[in-house]
Structures are given as structure tokens and as C-alpha cells.
Coordinates of C-alpha atoms in Angstrom, one line a residue:
Chain A
M1 CA -23.2 40.3 20.5
K2 CA -25.2 39.8 17.3
K3 CA -22.6 41.6 15.4
Y4 CA -19.9 39.2 16.6
I5 CA -22.0 36.2 15.7
L6 CA -22.5 37.7 12.2
L7 CA -18.8 38.4 11.8
L8 CA -18.0 34.8 13.0
L9 CA -20.5 33.3 10.5
T10 CA -19.3 35.3 7.6
T11 CA -15.6 34.5 8.3
T12 CA -16.3 30.8 8.7
F13 CA -18.4 30.8 5.6
S14 CA -15.7 32.5 3.6
F15 CA -13.2 29.9 4.9
V16 CA -15.5 27.1 3.8
L17 CA -15.7 28.7 0.3
F18 CA -11.9 29.1 0.2
G19 CA -11.5 25.5 1.4
Q20 CA -13.6 24.2 -1.5
D21 CA -11.5 26.1 -4.0
V22 CA -8.3 24.5 -2.6
E23 CA -9.9 21.0 -2.6
K24 CA -10.1 20.9 -6.4
E25 CA -6.5 19.8 -6.4
V26 CA -7.0 16.4 -4.8
D27 CA -3.8 14.9 -3.3
K28 CA -4.2 11.2 -4.1
P29 CA -3.0 8.4 -1.7
V30 CA 0.4 7.0 -2.5
R31 CA 0.6 3.9 -4.6
S32 CA 0.7 0.6 -2.7
P33 CA 2.9 1.2 0.3
F34 CA 2.7 -2.5 0.9
E35 CA 1.5 -5.3 -1.5
S36 CA -0.8 -6.9 1.1
G37 CA -2.6 -6.3 4.4
Y38 CA -0.3 -8.8 6.0
L39 CA 3.4 -8.4 6.7
I40 CA 4.7 -11.8 8.0
D41 CA 2.5 -12.0 11.1
N42 CA 1.7 -8.3 11.5
Q43 CA -0.8 -6.0 9.8
T44 CA 0.0 -3.2 7.3
T45 CA -2.0 0.0 6.8
V46 CA -3.1 -1.4 3.4
I47 CA -6.7 -2.4 3.0
P48 CA -7.8 -3.7 -0.4
V49 CA -10.5 -2.0 -2.4
E50 CA -14.1 -2.1 -1.1
G51 CA -15.9 -5.3 -1.8
T52 CA -12.7 -7.5 -1.7
L53 CA -12.7 -10.9 0.0
E54 CA -9.3 -12.0 1.2
F55 CA -8.3 -15.6 2.1
A56 CA -5.2 -15.8 4.3
I57 CA -3.2 -18.9 4.9
Q58 CA -0.5 -18.5 7.6
H59 CA 1.8 -21.4 8.5
K60 CA 4.8 -21.8 10.8
F61 CA 6.9 -24.9 11.0
G62 CA 8.7 -26.1 14.1
T63 CA 12.0 -24.4 15.1
M64 CA 15.1 -25.1 13.0
D65 CA 17.3 -26.0 16.0
N66 CA 17.3 -29.8 15.2
G67 CA 18.8 -29.1 11.8
F68 CA 18.7 -31.9 9.2
S69 CA 17.2 -34.5 11.6
D70 CA 13.8 -32.9 11.2
L71 CA 14.6 -31.0 8.0
F72 CA 14.9 -27.6 9.7
G73 CA 11.5 -27.9 11.4
I74 CA 9.5 -29.1 8.4
Y75 CA 9.0 -32.6 10.0
S76 CA 8.6 -31.1 13.5
P77 CA 5.3 -31.6 15.3
G78 CA 5.4 -28.1 16.6
A79 CA 3.8 -26.5 13.6
N80 CA 1.1 -23.9 13.7
I81 CA -1.4 -22.8 11.1
R82 CA -4.1 -20.2 10.7
L83 CA -6.8 -19.9 8.0
G84 CA -8.5 -16.5 7.8
L85 CA -11.2 -14.7 5.8
N86 CA -11.3 -10.9 5.6
Y87 CA -13.8 -8.7 3.9
V88 CA -13.9 -5.0 3.1
P89 CA -17.5 -3.8 3.4
I90 CA -16.7 -0.1 3.1
H91 CA -13.7 1.9 2.0
N92 CA -10.7 1.4 4.3
L93 CA -12.5 -0.8 6.8
Q94 CA -11.8 -4.6 6.9
I95 CA -13.4 -7.2 9.1
G96 CA -12.1 -10.7 9.5
V97 CA -12.4 -14.1 11.1
G98 CA -9.8 -16.8 11.5
A99 CA -9.0 -20.2 13.1
T100 CA -5.6 -21.1 14.5
K101 CA -4.3 -24.5 15.5
K102 CA -2.4 -23.4 18.6
N103 CA -4.8 -23.2 21.5
M104 CA -7.7 -23.7 19.0
Y105 CA -8.1 -19.9 18.8
T106 CA -11.0 -18.5 16.8
D107 CA -10.4 -14.8 16.2
L108 CA -12.5 -11.9 15.0
S109 CA -10.7 -8.8 13.8
A110 CA -11.2 -5.3 12.4
K111 CA -8.9 -2.9 10.7
W112 CA -9.6 0.7 10.0
T113 CA -7.2 2.8 8.0
I114 CA -8.0 6.3 9.3
F115 CA -5.6 8.2 7.0
E116 CA -3.7 7.1 3.9
Q117 CA -0.4 8.8 3.1
T118 CA -0.8 11.2 0.2
R119 CA 1.6 11.8 -2.7
E120 CA 2.1 15.6 -2.0
N121 CA 2.5 15.0 1.7
T122 CA -0.8 16.7 2.7
I123 CA -1.0 13.7 4.9
P124 CA 2.6 12.5 5.5
V125 CA 1.9 9.1 7.1
A126 CA -0.7 6.4 7.0
V127 CA -2.5 5.7 10.2
A128 CA -4.5 2.5 11.0
L129 CA -6.2 0.9 13.9
Y130 CA -6.3 -2.8 14.3
G131 CA -8.2 -4.8 16.8
S132 CA -8.6 -8.5 17.4
M133 CA -10.5 -10.7 19.8
A134 CA -9.6 -14.4 20.2
I135 CA -11.4 -17.2 21.9
D136 CA -9.4 -20.1 23.3
G137 CA -11.5 -23.0 22.1
R138 CA -9.7 -25.9 23.9
N139 CA -11.7 -28.4 25.9
K140 CA -12.5 -27.5 29.5
S141 CA -10.4 -30.4 30.7
V142 CA -7.3 -28.7 29.4
F143 CA -7.7 -25.9 32.0
G144 CA -8.6 -28.5 34.7
S145 CA -9.2 -26.8 38.1
E146 CA -6.4 -24.4 37.7
K147 CA -8.5 -21.3 37.8
V148 CA -8.0 -19.8 41.2
V149 CA -9.6 -16.5 42.1
D150 CA -7.3 -14.6 44.5
S151 CA -9.7 -12.8 46.7
K152 CA -8.9 -11.2 50.0
G153 CA -10.1 -14.3 51.8
P154 CA -8.9 -17.9 51.1
A155 CA -8.2 -18.8 47.5
E156 CA -11.2 -20.5 45.7
E157 CA -11.2 -22.8 42.7
E158 CA -13.7 -22.0 40.0
D159 CA -14.8 -23.5 36.7
V160 CA -13.4 -21.9 33.5
A161 CA -16.1 -19.6 32.1
F162 CA -16.5 -18.4 28.5
N163 CA -15.1 -15.0 29.5
D164 CA -11.9 -16.6 30.7
R165 CA -11.2 -17.8 27.2
L166 CA -11.1 -14.3 25.6
A167 CA -7.9 -12.4 24.7
Y168 CA -7.7 -9.0 23.1
F169 CA -5.2 -7.2 21.0
S170 CA -5.4 -3.6 19.8
Q171 CA -2.8 -1.7 17.8
L172 CA -2.2 1.8 16.4
I173 CA 0.0 1.6 13.3
V174 CA 1.8 4.5 11.7
G175 CA 3.4 3.9 8.3
R176 CA 5.2 5.8 5.6
K177 CA 6.3 4.9 2.1
F178 CA 9.6 6.8 1.9
T179 CA 10.5 5.9 -1.7
H180 CA 9.0 3.6 -4.2
W181 CA 11.2 0.8 -2.7
L182 CA 11.2 1.5 1.0
S183 CA 8.1 1.5 3.3
L184 CA 8.4 1.4 7.1
Q185 CA 5.8 1.1 9.9
A186 CA 5.9 1.7 13.7
A187 CA 3.1 0.6 16.0
V188 CA 2.2 0.5 19.6
S189 CA -0.1 -2.3 20.9
F190 CA -2.0 -3.4 24.0
T191 CA -2.7 -7.0 24.7
H192 CA -5.0 -8.3 27.4
Y193 CA -5.8 -11.9 28.4
N194 CA -8.9 -12.4 30.6
M195 CA -7.2 -15.4 32.1
V196 CA -3.5 -16.4 32.3
G197 CA -1.4 -18.7 34.3
W198 CA -0.6 -17.6 37.9
D199 CA 2.9 -16.5 37.0
Y200 CA 1.9 -14.4 33.9
N201 CA 0.6 -10.9 33.5
H202 CA -2.8 -10.2 32.1
D203 CA -1.7 -7.1 30.2
M204 CA 1.2 -6.4 27.8
V205 CA 2.2 -3.2 26.0
G206 CA 4.2 -3.7 22.9
L207 CA 6.2 -1.7 20.3
H208 CA 6.4 -2.8 16.7
L209 CA 8.7 -1.9 13.8
N210 CA 8.5 -3.5 10.4
G211 CA 9.0 -2.7 6.7
R212 CA 9.8 -3.8 3.2
V213 CA 12.5 -3.1 0.7
K214 CA 11.4 -3.7 -2.8
F215 CA 14.0 -5.3 -5.1
S216 CA 11.9 -5.9 -8.2
P217 CA 8.4 -5.0 -9.4
Q218 CA 7.0 -8.1 -7.7
G219 CA 9.6 -8.9 -5.0
S220 CA 10.4 -7.4 -1.7
F221 CA 12.6 -8.1 1.4
M222 CA 10.6 -7.8 4.6
F223 CA 11.4 -7.6 8.3
N224 CA 9.5 -7.4 11.5
Y225 CA 10.3 -6.7 15.1
D226 CA 7.7 -6.9 18.0
H227 CA 8.9 -6.0 21.4
P228 CA 6.9 -6.7 24.6
L229 CA 7.7 -4.0 27.1
K230 CA 8.7 -4.6 30.7
I231 CA 6.5 -2.1 32.5
K232 CA 6.8 -2.5 36.3
N233 CA 3.7 -0.4 37.0
I234 CA 1.3 -2.8 35.2
S235 CA 3.1 -6.0 36.1
E236 CA 1.5 -8.4 38.6
Q237 CA 4.7 -10.3 39.1
S238 CA 7.8 -9.8 41.2
N239 CA 10.1 -11.1 38.4
W240 CA 10.2 -11.3 34.6
N241 CA 10.6 -15.1 34.3
T242 CA 7.6 -15.6 32.1
H243 CA 8.0 -12.3 30.2
P244 CA 7.8 -13.1 26.4
E245 CA 10.7 -12.8 24.0
P246 CA 10.6 -10.3 21.1
N247 CA 9.3 -11.7 17.8
V248 CA 12.0 -11.2 15.2
S249 CA 11.5 -12.2 11.6
C250 CA 12.6 -11.5 8.1
G251 CA 11.8 -12.9 4.7
V252 CA 10.8 -12.2 1.1
E253 CA 7.5 -11.5 -0.6
F254 CA 6.3 -12.1 -4.1
S255 CA 3.1 -10.6 -5.2
T256 CA 0.8 -10.9 -8.3
S257 CA -2.5 -9.4 -9.2
T258 CA -4.4 -11.5 -6.7
H259 CA -1.8 -13.2 -4.5
A260 CA 0.9 -12.2 -2.0
F261 CA 3.3 -15.0 -1.1
Q262 CA 5.6 -14.4 1.9
I263 CA 8.2 -16.9 3.1
Y264 CA 10.2 -16.0 6.2
V265 CA 12.1 -17.1 9.2
G266 CA 10.8 -15.8 12.5
S267 CA 10.9 -16.6 16.2
A268 CA 7.3 -16.6 17.4
D269 CA 5.4 -19.9 17.2
G270 CA 2.1 -18.1 17.7
I271 CA 0.3 -16.6 14.7
I272 CA -2.3 -14.3 16.2
P273 CA -0.8 -11.1 17.7
Q274 CA -2.1 -11.5 21.2
D275 CA -0.5 -14.9 21.5
I276 CA 2.8 -13.6 20.1
M277 CA 2.8 -10.7 22.5
M278 CA 2.0 -12.8 25.5
Y279 CA 3.4 -16.2 25.1
N280 CA 6.4 -16.2 22.7
Q281 CA 9.3 -17.9 24.5
N282 CA 11.4 -18.6 21.4
D283 CA 14.6 -16.6 21.6
W284 CA 15.8 -15.7 18.0
L285 CA 19.4 -15.7 19.2
D286 CA 19.1 -19.1 20.9
N287 CA 17.8 -21.6 18.3
G288 CA 14.3 -20.1 18.3
L289 CA 13.9 -19.4 14.6
A290 CA 11.4 -21.3 12.4
I291 CA 10.4 -21.2 8.8
G292 CA 6.9 -19.7 8.0
M293 CA 4.7 -18.6 5.2
T294 CA 1.9 -16.2 4.7
I295 CA -0.2 -16.4 1.5
T296 CA -3.1 -14.2 0.6
R297 CA -5.6 -14.6 -2.2
L298 CA -8.0 -11.8 -3.2
W299 CA -11.4 -11.9 -4.9
N300 CA -13.2 -8.7 -5.9
F301 CA -17.0 -8.5 -5.8
Chain B
M1 CA -10.3 -61.2 -1.8
K2 CA -14.0 -60.7 -2.7
K3 CA -14.5 -59.6 -6.3
S4 CA -16.4 -56.3 -6.8
K5 CA -19.7 -56.6 -8.6
F6 CA -18.5 -53.9 -11.0
I7 CA -15.6 -56.0 -12.3
F8 CA -17.5 -56.4 -15.6
L9 CA -16.8 -52.6 -16.2
T10 CA -13.1 -53.0 -16.4
Y11 CA -12.7 -53.7 -20.2
P12 CA -15.4 -51.1 -21.3
L13 CA -13.8 -48.4 -19.1
A14 CA -10.3 -49.3 -20.4
A15 CA -11.6 -49.0 -24.0
V16 CA -13.2 -45.6 -23.3
F17 CA -10.0 -44.3 -21.7
A18 CA -7.9 -45.5 -24.6
A19 CA -10.3 -43.9 -27.0
L20 CA -10.1 -40.6 -25.1
I21 CA -6.3 -40.6 -25.2
L22 CA -6.3 -41.3 -29.0
M23 CA -8.8 -38.5 -29.6
A24 CA -6.6 -36.1 -27.8
F25 CA -4.0 -36.6 -30.5
A26 CA -6.5 -36.0 -33.2
G27 CA -7.4 -32.5 -31.9
S28 CA -5.6 -29.4 -33.1
Q29 CA -3.1 -27.9 -30.6
D30 CA -3.1 -24.6 -32.4
K31 CA -5.0 -22.0 -30.4
K32 CA -6.7 -19.2 -32.3
C33 CA -7.0 -15.6 -31.1
G34 CA -10.4 -14.4 -30.1
P35 CA -12.8 -12.6 -32.5
E36 CA -12.4 -8.9 -33.2
W37 CA -13.2 -6.7 -30.2
D38 CA -16.5 -4.9 -30.1
V39 CA -15.3 -1.6 -28.5
P40 CA -18.0 1.0 -27.5
A41 CA -17.7 4.4 -29.4
K42 CA -17.0 6.1 -26.1
Y43 CA -13.7 4.3 -25.7
K44 CA -12.7 4.6 -29.4
T45 CA -12.5 8.3 -29.1
M46 CA -11.2 8.5 -25.6
K47 CA -8.2 10.7 -25.2
N48 CA -5.2 9.7 -23.1
P49 CA -4.7 12.6 -20.7
H50 CA -1.3 11.2 -19.7
A51 CA 0.2 10.4 -23.1
D52 CA 4.0 11.0 -23.1
D53 CA 4.1 11.5 -19.3
A54 CA 7.6 10.2 -18.7
S55 CA 7.1 10.3 -14.9
L56 CA 4.7 7.4 -15.2
E57 CA 7.1 5.0 -16.9
R58 CA 8.0 3.1 -13.7
V59 CA 4.4 2.9 -12.6
G60 CA 3.4 1.3 -15.9
K61 CA 6.2 -1.2 -15.8
M62 CA 5.4 -2.1 -12.2
L63 CA 1.7 -2.6 -12.9
Y64 CA 2.5 -4.7 -16.0
S65 CA 4.8 -7.0 -14.0
K66 CA 2.2 -7.5 -11.3
H67 CA -1.0 -7.8 -13.3
C68 CA -0.2 -8.7 -16.9
K69 CA 3.1 -10.5 -17.2
S70 CA 1.9 -14.0 -16.0
C71 CA -0.3 -14.3 -19.1
H72 CA 1.1 -11.8 -21.7
G73 CA 4.8 -12.6 -21.0
A74 CA 7.7 -10.5 -20.0
I75 CA 7.8 -8.5 -23.2
G76 CA 4.2 -8.9 -24.2
L77 CA 4.5 -11.6 -26.8
G78 CA 1.6 -13.6 -25.3
D79 CA 3.8 -16.3 -24.0
G80 CA 3.5 -15.9 -20.2
S81 CA 3.5 -18.9 -17.8
K82 CA -0.3 -19.0 -17.7
A83 CA -0.7 -18.6 -21.4
A84 CA -0.8 -22.4 -22.1
S85 CA -3.8 -22.9 -19.8
L86 CA -5.9 -20.3 -21.6
G87 CA -8.5 -21.3 -24.2
V88 CA -7.5 -18.6 -26.8
A89 CA -4.2 -17.3 -28.0
M90 CA -3.1 -13.7 -27.3
H91 CA -2.0 -11.1 -29.8
S92 CA 1.5 -9.9 -29.3
F93 CA 1.8 -6.3 -28.0
A94 CA 4.8 -5.9 -30.4
E95 CA 2.6 -6.4 -33.5
D96 CA 1.6 -3.5 -35.7
K97 CA -2.0 -4.6 -35.5
F98 CA -2.1 -4.1 -31.7
Q99 CA -0.1 -0.9 -31.8
A100 CA -2.3 0.6 -34.5
Q101 CA -5.3 0.7 -32.1
S102 CA -6.1 4.0 -30.3
D103 CA -5.2 4.4 -26.6
G104 CA -8.9 4.4 -25.7
V105 CA -9.4 1.0 -27.4
I106 CA -6.4 -0.5 -25.5
Y107 CA -7.8 1.0 -22.4
Y108 CA -11.1 -0.8 -23.0
Q109 CA -9.4 -4.1 -23.8
S110 CA -7.1 -3.8 -20.7
F111 CA -9.5 -2.8 -18.0
I112 CA -13.0 -3.7 -19.1
G113 CA -11.9 -7.0 -20.7
R114 CA -14.0 -9.9 -22.0
D115 CA -14.2 -13.7 -21.5
E116 CA -10.7 -14.8 -20.4
M117 CA -9.3 -11.3 -20.3
P118 CA -10.4 -10.3 -16.7
N119 CA -11.8 -6.9 -15.7
F120 CA -9.2 -4.9 -13.9
E121 CA -11.2 -1.9 -12.8
K122 CA -11.1 -3.1 -9.2
K123 CA -7.5 -4.1 -9.3
I124 CA -6.1 -0.9 -10.8
I125 CA -8.5 1.8 -9.5
D126 CA -6.7 5.1 -10.3
D127 CA -7.3 6.3 -13.8
E128 CA -3.8 7.8 -14.0
D129 CA -2.3 4.3 -13.2
R130 CA -4.5 2.8 -16.0
W131 CA -3.1 5.2 -18.5
A132 CA 0.4 4.6 -17.2
L133 CA -0.1 0.9 -18.2
V134 CA -1.5 1.9 -21.6
N135 CA 1.7 4.0 -22.1
Y136 CA 3.8 1.1 -21.1
L137 CA 2.1 -1.2 -23.6
R138 CA 3.2 1.3 -26.3
T139 CA 6.8 0.8 -25.3
L140 CA 6.5 -2.9 -26.2
K141 CA 6.3 -2.1 -29.9
K142 CA 8.8 -4.0 -32.0

């Protein structure tokens, strides 16, 4: 037995030594697969350098369906805005906080880029995890006495508690920079609301596809598609009447040393991902598109 | 309408404002370049490990557009859109005086910086990328 252990130790040790020799040739991460951590209203696998503070301004106007009468949604009252601050305390980990007009959401988020794609394909894709928790901050009176707990016995009305205001979003993002001008990402997400209307589901699984096509050193076309899946097994409803519409958007991005400026048209009126995945009822094929902007500013410390 | 008790300040303030406007005409509009760079010896003798690496051409050009163009201008003449708001003038990258400097000195000026020239060490992290940018500045020679 001892002989086997000795043999195992020596072989492992030699592998470790061999491994160290190989590691001298470091395969570096690819150069900026995206210019910013934001892509329209989604996240990219990119996290700025450690010690960076990022200020994000995200704005969506009302839908463009009224045309000139409300200047394609710019005069519309249905606008939404989010202001966010993100910080990178350690390499490839970002934490953030934000406030959104719609539903008076306050959100806390974290993003961890587990792997970065490398130049020699030692790691062929970038992988990131993103999580966000939002608190619906509206006054108690907005919810009224609508909370009904469906127990086995007679339905009982209850007050809205802090827990009921929470909504979660978690996402696994896989991205690849194919050429210096093309980067694509696919992602799967899970959204959970602690409390929803009686005709909604608490849980939603979504698929995401987005990317950018660079057309100049500072300019790119961008697109994004978020699809909430109809999964009968996790649905609490007998029909899909309240099932959200996909979020479809495309636009352009211009970036500088410290800014990324994105202007786009998209269908979701929500800005935080859990809201988009649960409540978007704007159909992009049926007058549901609105103009929006995402602007980021970086400071290095 | 009730008169404000500060009404007596109207004429003195108007006179100060007029004087400020007149003084603005008296000042020189010509901005000077900063003093000579004090470059540490380490950088003066620093070798460019990627000199003549043609594969980095696009990288250098991309980085220049993103990080430098807004002040230094599209072809490095020091006439970018932000140049007017700076306190000092910039040397043109096309000038012989700039190009006569060693790669290490240009590296120091570009990434360590001073005063209005920001430090770019946290913006352009990879050393290879920094040399790609130095190589690109060489192509802006007249």
C-alpha cells in the first residue's frame, strides 16, 4: 500500500513540476471583448480593472407609437431611469447598487467573471455570473390589501411585509470574442419575485443572446434579445395571458477612455433585469419600441 | 414690488463685470507647451520589446483612438476636441523633437504622465498594449 502511495505522490509531484514549466508561457486574456460592463440593459462578461468606480445612467423614454405627437416618446410620461454605482474591490468581481424610477426599485448586484477568454484559446470563452436583488420601495398603500395567502383553508388577507418586496435575478453568461470586430454572448437566467399579482408566476427562466459588431475603433453596433421561457412545469397559471414579451433591442455604442455611450431602441420599459424578465408587456412588433440610453463613466482609484 | 436692500450693489457689480470682460481681452490667448519632461533614468534606457512588431499595428491604432485622440487630435497634431480646454499646449507627434525621444521616454510620458497628462497605467494595463501605442505614435511622424 505504502508503495502505491509513494508512486502516486511522485507522479503527482512530477506533474506539478511539469505544469509549472508549461505555465511560463502565459496565455493572456483577449483584449476588450466589450467596451463596457453594460450592453443596453444587460451585462457583459467585462469587469473594469480592480479599484474602478463606475457610474451608470440608464434611461428609457416612452414608446414611439404616438409618433410626432409626443416626439417618438421623448415627451411621453412613461419614461424610466436608473442611476447606479458599481465598484471593483478585487480582480474580476464587481458589486453595485442602483435606484430605478419604475416601482421605486433599489437594487444590489454582484458580478463575477470566473474565466476570461484567452488569446491562444486555452480558455475559449469568458464565463460570468451575475446576481441582483431588488427591493420594491413603493408605499404600502400601493399594494393595498391585495396580498392574499392561498392556504388550504379560506383565503386570508395579509399586510405586505418587507420580504414581499424582494425580487431576485441570477444569470450565467458565456461570451466569446470571435474576431476583433465581433463578440457574442449567450446566457441563461432565473428570476424570482417573492410576491406577484395573482395571475402571474413567481419564477421565470430566460434565455439571452446579445453581441456587438465594431465598425470603428470607438463605435459598435449592438443587439440584445431576452426570451422569457414558457415552462409548464414551473407555471402556476392555467394560461399564458400575463407571460412577458421578449425584450428586443439594438443600437450603437461609442466609447472613450472613461465613457461608454449607448443609444438604442428596445421594447422593455423596465431597466433592471428581473423587471424585464417578469413584467415586459411591450411587443416589439406591435408599437412597443422606445428610445433608450446607457451611459457609463469610470474612475480609477 | 418691494426693492431689495442690495439694490445699491447694482452699479458696482456692473462695473466689476465690465472690467473682467475687458481684462479677458488683454490676456494672451497663446498657450505654451509645458516645461521639459523630467524622465527617470530607468525609462530613458528602457528597451521596447515589441519594436517593429507589425501584428500590434491595429491594437495601437485602436488604443490611440479610444484614449488619446480627444486631446491629441486624429493625427497627433495636438488639436483634439478637448485641446482648447487644457491649460497648456501639446507638442505635435509629427515633430522631429517628439520623434527624437527614445521609446522609453515616450512610454513614460504616455503612461506615467504629469499634470494635465493623466496617468494611463490603470486604463491600459497590459505592457504589450502600451508598447503597441508607442509604436503607433512612431507612425505619426511627418
